[in-house]
C-alpha cells in the first residue's frame, strides 16, 4: 500500500519519536516491555524503524507513557491541552497516581478516610516513603505504633509487617512514593564542608 509523502514522512518519524520520548523519561526498554506486554525486540525494531507502527503497538505504549496517541504519531495538537488525572478507589482510599510514566518509582496522592482505622498489617516486596500533607496518620511498622502529623515523613522496607491509616479523628492526605523492587528515593542533603570531606579521605 502506497502512502502520500506526508503520511510516509509521519510514519518514518514515529520510531525516533518513540525512542526520544522513552529516553527523555528515563525508561528502559525492559521497563516499557513490562508495562505494555510488548517484547523488547519488537519495541527496539519499532524505534529503529524496522517494524511498521500499528494501533495494536502504539495504543499500549501511549497508555504506558500516559500521553495522547497523537503525540506518538506527530499529529497537530488540538483541543484542551490540560492533563486530567483520574482518581480511583483502592481499599476504601482515594488514590491519585502522579507518576505519568513507567519506572522503578511510582508516586501517588492518597486521601484516607477517618473510618479506615483498623490495623491490618501486610508484607510485600518494595520500599515506601510517606509524607503527610494534612490530618494525622497512624503507621504500624513491625512492633512500632507511630503517629505522623502534617509535614512529617516516614520510609520503610515493605517486607516488614506494616499498615497505615487514619487515627480515627478525621481523613488523612498523604503523598506516597513506592518502589516495587526495593528502590529507595535519594535525598540530597546540604553540601558537605571541605573539612568533613578531608576527614573522610578520598
PDB file of C-alpha atoms in Angstrom:
ATOM      1  CA  UNK A   1       0.000   0.000   0.000  1.00  0.00           C
ATOM      2  CA  UNK A   2       1.452   3.346  -1.081  1.00  0.00           C
ATOM      3  CA  UNK A   3       1.092   6.405   1.119  1.00  0.00           C
ATOM      4  CA  UNK A   4       1.240  10.083   0.313  1.00  0.00           C
ATOM      5  CA  UNK A   5       4.604  11.744   1.010  1.00  0.00           C
ATOM      6  CA  UNK A   6       3.159  13.428   4.121  1.00  0.00           C
ATOM      7  CA  UNK A   7       1.862  10.142   5.567  1.00  0.00           C
ATOM      8  CA  UNK A   8       5.085   8.328   4.693  1.00  0.00           C
ATOM      9  CA  UNK A   9       7.092  11.053   6.438  1.00  0.00           C
ATOM     10  CA  UNK A  10       4.862  10.878   9.541  1.00  0.00           C
ATOM     11  CA  UNK A  11       5.253   7.086   9.711  1.00  0.00           C
ATOM     12  CA  UNK A  12       9.025   7.367   9.326  1.00  0.00           C
ATOM     13  CA  UNK A  13       9.184   9.782  12.269  1.00  0.00           C
ATOM     14  CA  UNK A  14       7.218   7.548  14.671  1.00  0.00           C
ATOM     15  CA  UNK A  15      10.202   5.364  15.631  1.00  0.00           C
ATOM     16  CA  UNK A  16      12.593   8.221  16.504  1.00  0.00           C
ATOM     17  CA  UNK A  17       9.753   9.977  18.351  1.00  0.00           C
ATOM     18  CA  UNK A  18       9.080   6.853  20.447  1.00  0.00           C
ATOM     19  CA  UNK A  19      12.759   6.489  21.323  1.00  0.00           C
ATOM     20  CA  UNK A  20      13.101  10.186  22.173  1.00  0.00           C
ATOM     21  CA  UNK A  21      10.046  10.090  24.454  1.00  0.00           C
ATOM     22  CA  UNK A  22      11.257   6.961  26.252  1.00  0.00           C
ATOM     23  CA  UNK A  23      14.809   8.301  26.637  1.00  0.00           C
ATOM     24  CA  UNK A  24      13.713  11.701  27.945  1.00  0.00           C
ATOM     25  CA  UNK A  25      11.647   9.971  30.614  1.00  0.00           C
ATOM     26  CA  UNK A  26      14.495   7.668  31.632  1.00  0.00           C
ATOM     27  CA  UNK A  27      12.525   4.499  30.876  1.00  0.00           C
ATOM     28  CA  UNK A  28      14.396   1.375  29.772  1.00  0.00           C
ATOM     29  CA  UNK A  29      13.175  -0.945  27.040  1.00  0.00           C
ATOM     30  CA  UNK A  30      12.770  -3.635  29.710  1.00  0.00           C
ATOM     31  CA  UNK A  31      10.533  -1.392  31.851  1.00  0.00           C
ATOM     32  CA  UNK A  32       8.433  -0.385  28.852  1.00  0.00           C
ATOM     33  CA  UNK A  33       8.133  -4.014  27.755  1.00  0.00           C
ATOM     34  CA  UNK A  34       6.887  -4.952  31.225  1.00  0.00           C
ATOM     35  CA  UNK A  35       4.363  -2.091  31.230  1.00  0.00           C
ATOM     36  CA  UNK A  36       3.000  -2.766  27.735  1.00  0.00           C
ATOM     37  CA  UNK A  37       3.339  -6.532  27.290  1.00  0.00           C
ATOM     38  CA  UNK A  38       5.259  -5.879  24.050  1.00  0.00           C
ATOM     39  CA  UNK A  39       8.611  -7.679  23.729  1.00  0.00           C
ATOM     40  CA  UNK A  40      11.860  -5.709  23.975  1.00  0.00           C
ATOM     41  CA  UNK A  41      12.864  -6.823  20.482  1.00  0.00           C
ATOM     42  CA  UNK A  42       9.591  -5.560  18.986  1.00  0.00           C
ATOM     43  CA  UNK A  43       9.945  -2.215  20.795  1.00  0.00           C
ATOM     44  CA  UNK A  44      13.547  -1.921  19.607  1.00  0.00           C
ATOM     45  CA  UNK A  45      12.586  -2.633  15.975  1.00  0.00           C
ATOM     46  CA  UNK A  46       9.711  -0.169  16.245  1.00  0.00           C
ATOM     47  CA  UNK A  47      12.041   2.585  17.476  1.00  0.00           C
ATOM     48  CA  UNK A  48      14.626   1.869  14.761  1.00  0.00           C
ATOM     49  CA  UNK A  49      12.003   1.911  12.001  1.00  0.00           C
ATOM     50  CA  UNK A  50      12.378  -1.812  11.222  1.00  0.00           C
ATOM     51  CA  UNK A  51       8.822  -2.506  12.435  1.00  0.00           C
ATOM     52  CA  UNK A  52       5.797  -0.717  10.975  1.00  0.00           C
ATOM     53  CA  UNK A  53       3.821   1.172  13.679  1.00  0.00           C
ATOM     54  CA  UNK A  54       0.273  -0.057  14.218  1.00  0.00           C
ATOM     55  CA  UNK A  55      -2.548   0.762  16.618  1.00  0.00           C
ATOM     56  CA  UNK A  56      -2.005  -2.601  18.301  1.00  0.00           C
ATOM     57  CA  UNK A  57       1.513  -1.469  19.248  1.00  0.00           C
ATOM     58  CA  UNK A  58       1.016   2.266  19.698  1.00  0.00           C
ATOM     59  CA  UNK A  59      -2.037   2.160  21.989  1.00  0.00           C
ATOM     60  CA  UNK A  60      -0.301   0.221  24.834  1.00  0.00           C
ATOM     61  CA  UNK A  61       2.761   2.482  24.514  1.00  0.00           C
ATOM     62  CA  UNK A  62       0.620   5.636  24.668  1.00  0.00           C
ATOM     63  CA  UNK A  63      -1.154   4.215  27.725  1.00  0.00           C
ATOM     64  CA  UNK A  64       2.131   3.329  29.443  1.00  0.00           C
ATOM     65  CA  UNK A  65       3.536   6.834  28.890  1.00  0.00           C
ATOM     66  CA  UNK A  66       0.094   8.344  29.607  1.00  0.00           C
ATOM     67  CA  UNK A  67       0.237  10.556  26.528  1.00  0.00           C
ATOM     68  CA  UNK A  68      -2.317  11.038  23.728  1.00  0.00           C
ATOM     69  CA  UNK A  69      -1.867   8.782  20.707  1.00  0.00           C
ATOM     70  CA  UNK A  70      -1.495  11.964  18.627  1.00  0.00           C
ATOM     71  CA  UNK A  71       1.765  12.702  20.433  1.00  0.00           C
ATOM     72  CA  UNK A  72       3.269   9.409  19.249  1.00  0.00           C
ATOM     73  CA  UNK A  73       2.350   9.874  15.596  1.00  0.00           C
ATOM     74  CA  UNK A  74       3.080  13.588  15.410  1.00  0.00           C
ATOM     75  CA  UNK A  75      -0.450  14.799  14.774  1.00  0.00           C
ATOM     76  CA  UNK A  76      -1.032  18.520  15.425  1.00  0.00           C
ATOM     77  CA  UNK A  77      -2.233  19.381  18.906  1.00  0.00           C
ATOM     78  CA  UNK A  78      -5.926  20.197  19.130  1.00  0.00           C
ATOM     79  CA  UNK A  79      -8.465  20.756  21.885  1.00  0.00           C
ATOM     80  CA  UNK A  80      -7.801  21.158  25.589  1.00  0.00           C
ATOM     81  CA  UNK A  81      -4.096  20.631  26.413  1.00  0.00           C
ATOM     82  CA  UNK A  82      -4.671  20.224  30.156  1.00  0.00           C
ATOM     83  CA  UNK A  83      -3.899  16.856  31.730  1.00  0.00           C
ATOM     84  CA  UNK A  84      -6.748  15.471  33.808  1.00  0.00           C
ATOM     85  CA  UNK A  85      -5.592  12.829  36.276  1.00  0.00           C
ATOM     86  CA  UNK A  86      -8.296  10.360  37.260  1.00  0.00           C
ATOM     87  CA  UNK A  87      -8.552   9.353  40.933  1.00  0.00           C
ATOM     88  CA  UNK A  88      -9.584   5.811  41.794  1.00  0.00           C
ATOM     89  CA  UNK A  89     -10.685   3.996  44.929  1.00  0.00           C
ATOM     90  CA  UNK A  90      -8.323   1.373  46.344  1.00  0.00           C
ATOM     91  CA  UNK A  91      -9.269  -0.426  49.588  1.00  0.00           C
ATOM     92  CA  UNK A  92     -11.528   2.477  50.535  1.00  0.00           C
ATOM     93  CA  UNK A  93      -8.865   5.130  49.876  1.00  0.00           C
ATOM     94  CA  UNK A  94      -8.997   7.741  47.122  1.00  0.00           C
ATOM     95  CA  UNK A  95      -5.760   7.319  45.155  1.00  0.00           C
ATOM     96  CA  UNK A  96      -4.487   9.749  42.522  1.00  0.00           C
ATOM     97  CA  UNK A  97      -1.472   8.487  40.521  1.00  0.00           C
ATOM     98  CA  UNK A  98       1.014  11.339  39.983  1.00  0.00           C
ATOM     99  CA  UNK A  99       3.691   9.462  38.024  1.00  0.00           C
ATOM    100  CA  UNK A 100       2.902   9.610  34.306  1.00  0.00           C
ATOM    101  CA  UNK A 101       5.414   7.053  33.028  1.00  0.00           C
ATOM    102  CA  UNK A 102       6.563   3.529  33.913  1.00  0.00           C
ATOM    103  CA  UNK A 103       9.672   3.243  36.050  1.00  0.00           C
ATOM    104  CA  UNK A 104      11.079   1.874  39.306  1.00  0.00           C
ATOM    105  CA  UNK A 105       9.475   4.576  41.472  1.00  0.00           C
ATOM    106  CA  UNK A 106       5.785   5.486  41.402  1.00  0.00           C
ATOM    107  CA  UNK A 107       4.176   8.453  43.195  1.00  0.00           C
ATOM    108  CA  UNK A 108       0.611   8.712  44.500  1.00  0.00           C
ATOM    109  CA  UNK A 109      -1.521  11.175  46.397  1.00  0.00           C
ATOM    110  CA  UNK A 110      -3.862   9.384  48.792  1.00  0.00           C
ATOM    111  CA  UNK A 111      -6.848  10.507  50.852  1.00  0.00           C
ATOM    112  CA  UNK A 112      -7.514   8.026  53.652  1.00  0.00           C
ATOM    113  CA  UNK A 113     -10.974   8.294  55.257  1.00  0.00           C
ATOM    114  CA  UNK A 114     -11.417   8.522  59.024  1.00  0.00           C
ATOM    115  CA  UNK A 115     -13.128   5.131  59.037  1.00  0.00           C
ATOM    116  CA  UNK A 116     -10.033   3.343  57.795  1.00  0.00           C
ATOM    117  CA  UNK A 117      -8.501   2.969  61.242  1.00  0.00           C
ATOM    118  CA  UNK A 118      -8.422  -0.792  61.923  1.00  0.00           C
ATOM    119  CA  UNK A 119      -4.851  -2.117  61.523  1.00  0.00           C
ATOM    120  CA  UNK A 120      -4.440  -4.950  59.026  1.00  0.00           C
ATOM    121  CA  UNK A 121      -0.639  -5.377  58.677  1.00  0.00           C
ATOM    122  CA  UNK A 122       0.701  -6.898  55.459  1.00  0.00           C
ATOM    123  CA  UNK A 123       4.060  -7.555  53.788  1.00  0.00           C
ATOM    124  CA  UNK A 124       5.216  -7.359  50.159  1.00  0.00           C
ATOM    125  CA  UNK A 125       8.310  -6.566  48.099  1.00  0.00           C
ATOM    126  CA  UNK A 126       9.244  -2.912  47.833  1.00  0.00           C
ATOM    127  CA  UNK A 127      10.185   0.254  49.691  1.00  0.00           C
ATOM    128  CA  UNK A 128       7.813   3.079  50.600  1.00  0.00           C
ATOM    129  CA  UNK A 129       8.164   6.735  51.577  1.00  0.00           C
ATOM    130  CA  UNK A 130       5.190   8.591  53.088  1.00  0.00           C
ATOM    131  CA  UNK A 131       4.691  12.322  53.604  1.00  0.00           C
ATOM    132  CA  UNK A 132       1.646  13.646  55.491  1.00  0.00           C
ATOM    133  CA  UNK A 133       0.017  16.683  53.874  1.00  0.00           C
ATOM    134  CA  UNK A 134      -2.913  17.048  56.287  1.00  0.00           C
ATOM    135  CA  UNK A 135      -4.564  15.129  59.102  1.00  0.00           C
ATOM    136  CA  UNK A 136      -2.866  12.540  61.296  1.00  0.00           C
ATOM    137  CA  UNK A 137      -1.549   9.228  60.016  1.00  0.00           C
ATOM    138  CA  UNK A 138      -1.205   6.121  62.145  1.00  0.00           C
ATOM    139  CA  UNK A 139       1.646   3.874  60.990  1.00  0.00           C
ATOM    140  CA  UNK A 140       2.145   0.351  62.317  1.00  0.00           C
ATOM    141  CA  UNK A 141       5.596  -0.947  61.400  1.00  0.00           C
ATOM    142  CA  UNK A 142       6.555  -4.325  62.846  1.00  0.00           C
ATOM    143  CA  UNK A 143       6.266  -3.773  66.641  1.00  0.00           C
ATOM    144  CA  UNK A 144       6.176   0.047  66.423  1.00  0.00           C
ATOM    145  CA  UNK A 145       2.972   2.115  66.561  1.00  0.00           C
ATOM    146  CA  UNK A 146       3.604   5.666  65.306  1.00  0.00           C
ATOM    147  CA  UNK A 147       1.541   8.794  64.649  1.00  0.00           C
ATOM    148  CA  UNK A 148       2.626  11.304  61.988  1.00  0.00           C
ATOM    149  CA  UNK A 149       1.257  14.822  61.618  1.00  0.00           C
ATOM    150  CA  UNK A 150       1.375  17.314  58.730  1.00  0.00           C
ATOM    151  CA  UNK A 151       4.907  17.801  57.398  1.00  0.00           C
ATOM    152  CA  UNK A 152       6.221  14.549  58.882  1.00  0.00           C
ATOM    153  CA  UNK A 153       7.576  11.699  56.767  1.00  0.00           C
ATOM    154  CA  UNK A 154       8.473   8.029  57.166  1.00  0.00           C
ATOM    155  CA  UNK A 155      10.263   5.498  54.986  1.00  0.00           C
ATOM    156  CA  UNK A 156      10.351   1.737  55.385  1.00  0.00           C
ATOM    157  CA  UNK A 157      11.001  -1.616  53.762  1.00  0.00           C
ATOM    158  CA  UNK A 158       7.590  -3.069  52.882  1.00  0.00           C
ATOM    159  CA  UNK A 159       8.853  -6.588  53.604  1.00  0.00           C
ATOM    160  CA  UNK A 160       8.292  -5.647  57.254  1.00  0.00           C
ATOM    161  CA  UNK A 161       4.710  -6.108  58.534  1.00  0.00           C
ATOM    162  CA  UNK A 162       3.129  -2.681  58.078  1.00  0.00           C
ATOM    163  CA  UNK A 163      -0.164  -0.801  57.924  1.00  0.00           C
ATOM    164  CA  UNK A 164      -1.106   2.863  57.773  1.00  0.00           C
ATOM    165  CA  UNK A 165      -4.405   4.653  58.080  1.00  0.00           C
ATOM    166  CA  UNK A 166      -6.297   7.314  59.982  1.00  0.00           C
ATOM    167  CA  UNK A 167      -6.122   7.764  63.724  1.00  0.00           C
ATOM    168  CA  UNK A 168      -9.921   7.907  63.578  1.00  0.00           C
ATOM    169  CA  UNK A 169     -10.087  11.655  64.187  1.00  0.00           C
ATOM    170  CA  UNK A 170     -10.506  12.573  60.513  1.00  0.00           C
ATOM    171  CA  UNK A 171      -9.258  11.898  56.989  1.00  0.00           C
ATOM    172  CA  UNK A 172      -5.566  11.949  56.145  1.00  0.00           C
ATOM    173  CA  UNK A 173      -3.964  13.303  52.971  1.00  0.00           C
ATOM    174  CA  UNK A 174      -0.664  11.619  52.111  1.00  0.00           C
ATOM    175  CA  UNK A 175       1.978  11.580  49.384  1.00  0.00           C
ATOM    176  CA  UNK A 176       3.365   8.096  48.762  1.00  0.00           C
ATOM    177  CA  UNK A 177       6.478   7.119  46.804  1.00  0.00           C
ATOM    178  CA  UNK A 178       6.730   3.398  46.190  1.00  0.00           C
ATOM    179  CA  UNK A 179       9.476   1.297  44.595  1.00  0.00           C
ATOM    180  CA  UNK A 180       8.423  -2.213  43.656  1.00  0.00           C
ATOM    181  CA  UNK A 181      11.931  -3.672  43.510  1.00  0.00           C
ATOM    182  CA  UNK A 182      13.035  -2.069  46.748  1.00  0.00           C
ATOM    183  CA  UNK A 183      14.152   1.135  45.025  1.00  0.00           C
ATOM    184  CA  UNK A 184      14.766   3.896  47.536  1.00  0.00           C
ATOM    185  CA  UNK A 185      14.482   7.618  46.973  1.00  0.00           C
ATOM    186  CA  UNK A 186      17.692   9.619  47.143  1.00  0.00           C
ATOM    187  CA  UNK A 187      17.537  12.677  49.385  1.00  0.00           C
ATOM    188  CA  UNK A 188      20.324  15.156  48.716  1.00  0.00           C
ATOM    189  CA  UNK A 189      21.319  16.975  51.898  1.00  0.00           C
ATOM    190  CA  UNK A 190      23.178  20.272  52.191  1.00  0.00           C
ATOM    191  CA  UNK A 191      26.696  20.250  50.651  1.00  0.00           C
ATOM    192  CA  UNK A 192      29.302  18.806  52.979  1.00  0.00           C
ATOM    193  CA  UNK A 193      32.019  21.055  54.280  1.00  0.00           C
ATOM    194  CA  UNK A 194      35.547  20.766  52.909  1.00  0.00           C
ATOM    195  CA  UNK A 195      36.766  19.739  56.374  1.00  0.00           C
ATOM    196  CA  UNK A 196      34.328  16.800  56.543  1.00  0.00           C
ATOM    197  CA  UNK A 197      35.487  15.622  53.121  1.00  0.00           C
ATOM    198  CA  UNK A 198      39.150  15.766  54.194  1.00  0.00           C
ATOM    199  CA  UNK A 199      38.394  13.847  57.401  1.00  0.00           C
ATOM    200  CA  UNK A 200      36.698  11.054  55.443  1.00  0.00           C
ATOM    201  CA  UNK A 201      39.544  10.840  52.956  1.00  0.00           C
ATOM    202  CA  UNK A 202      39.222  10.206  49.230  1.00  0.00           C
TER     203      UNK A 202
END
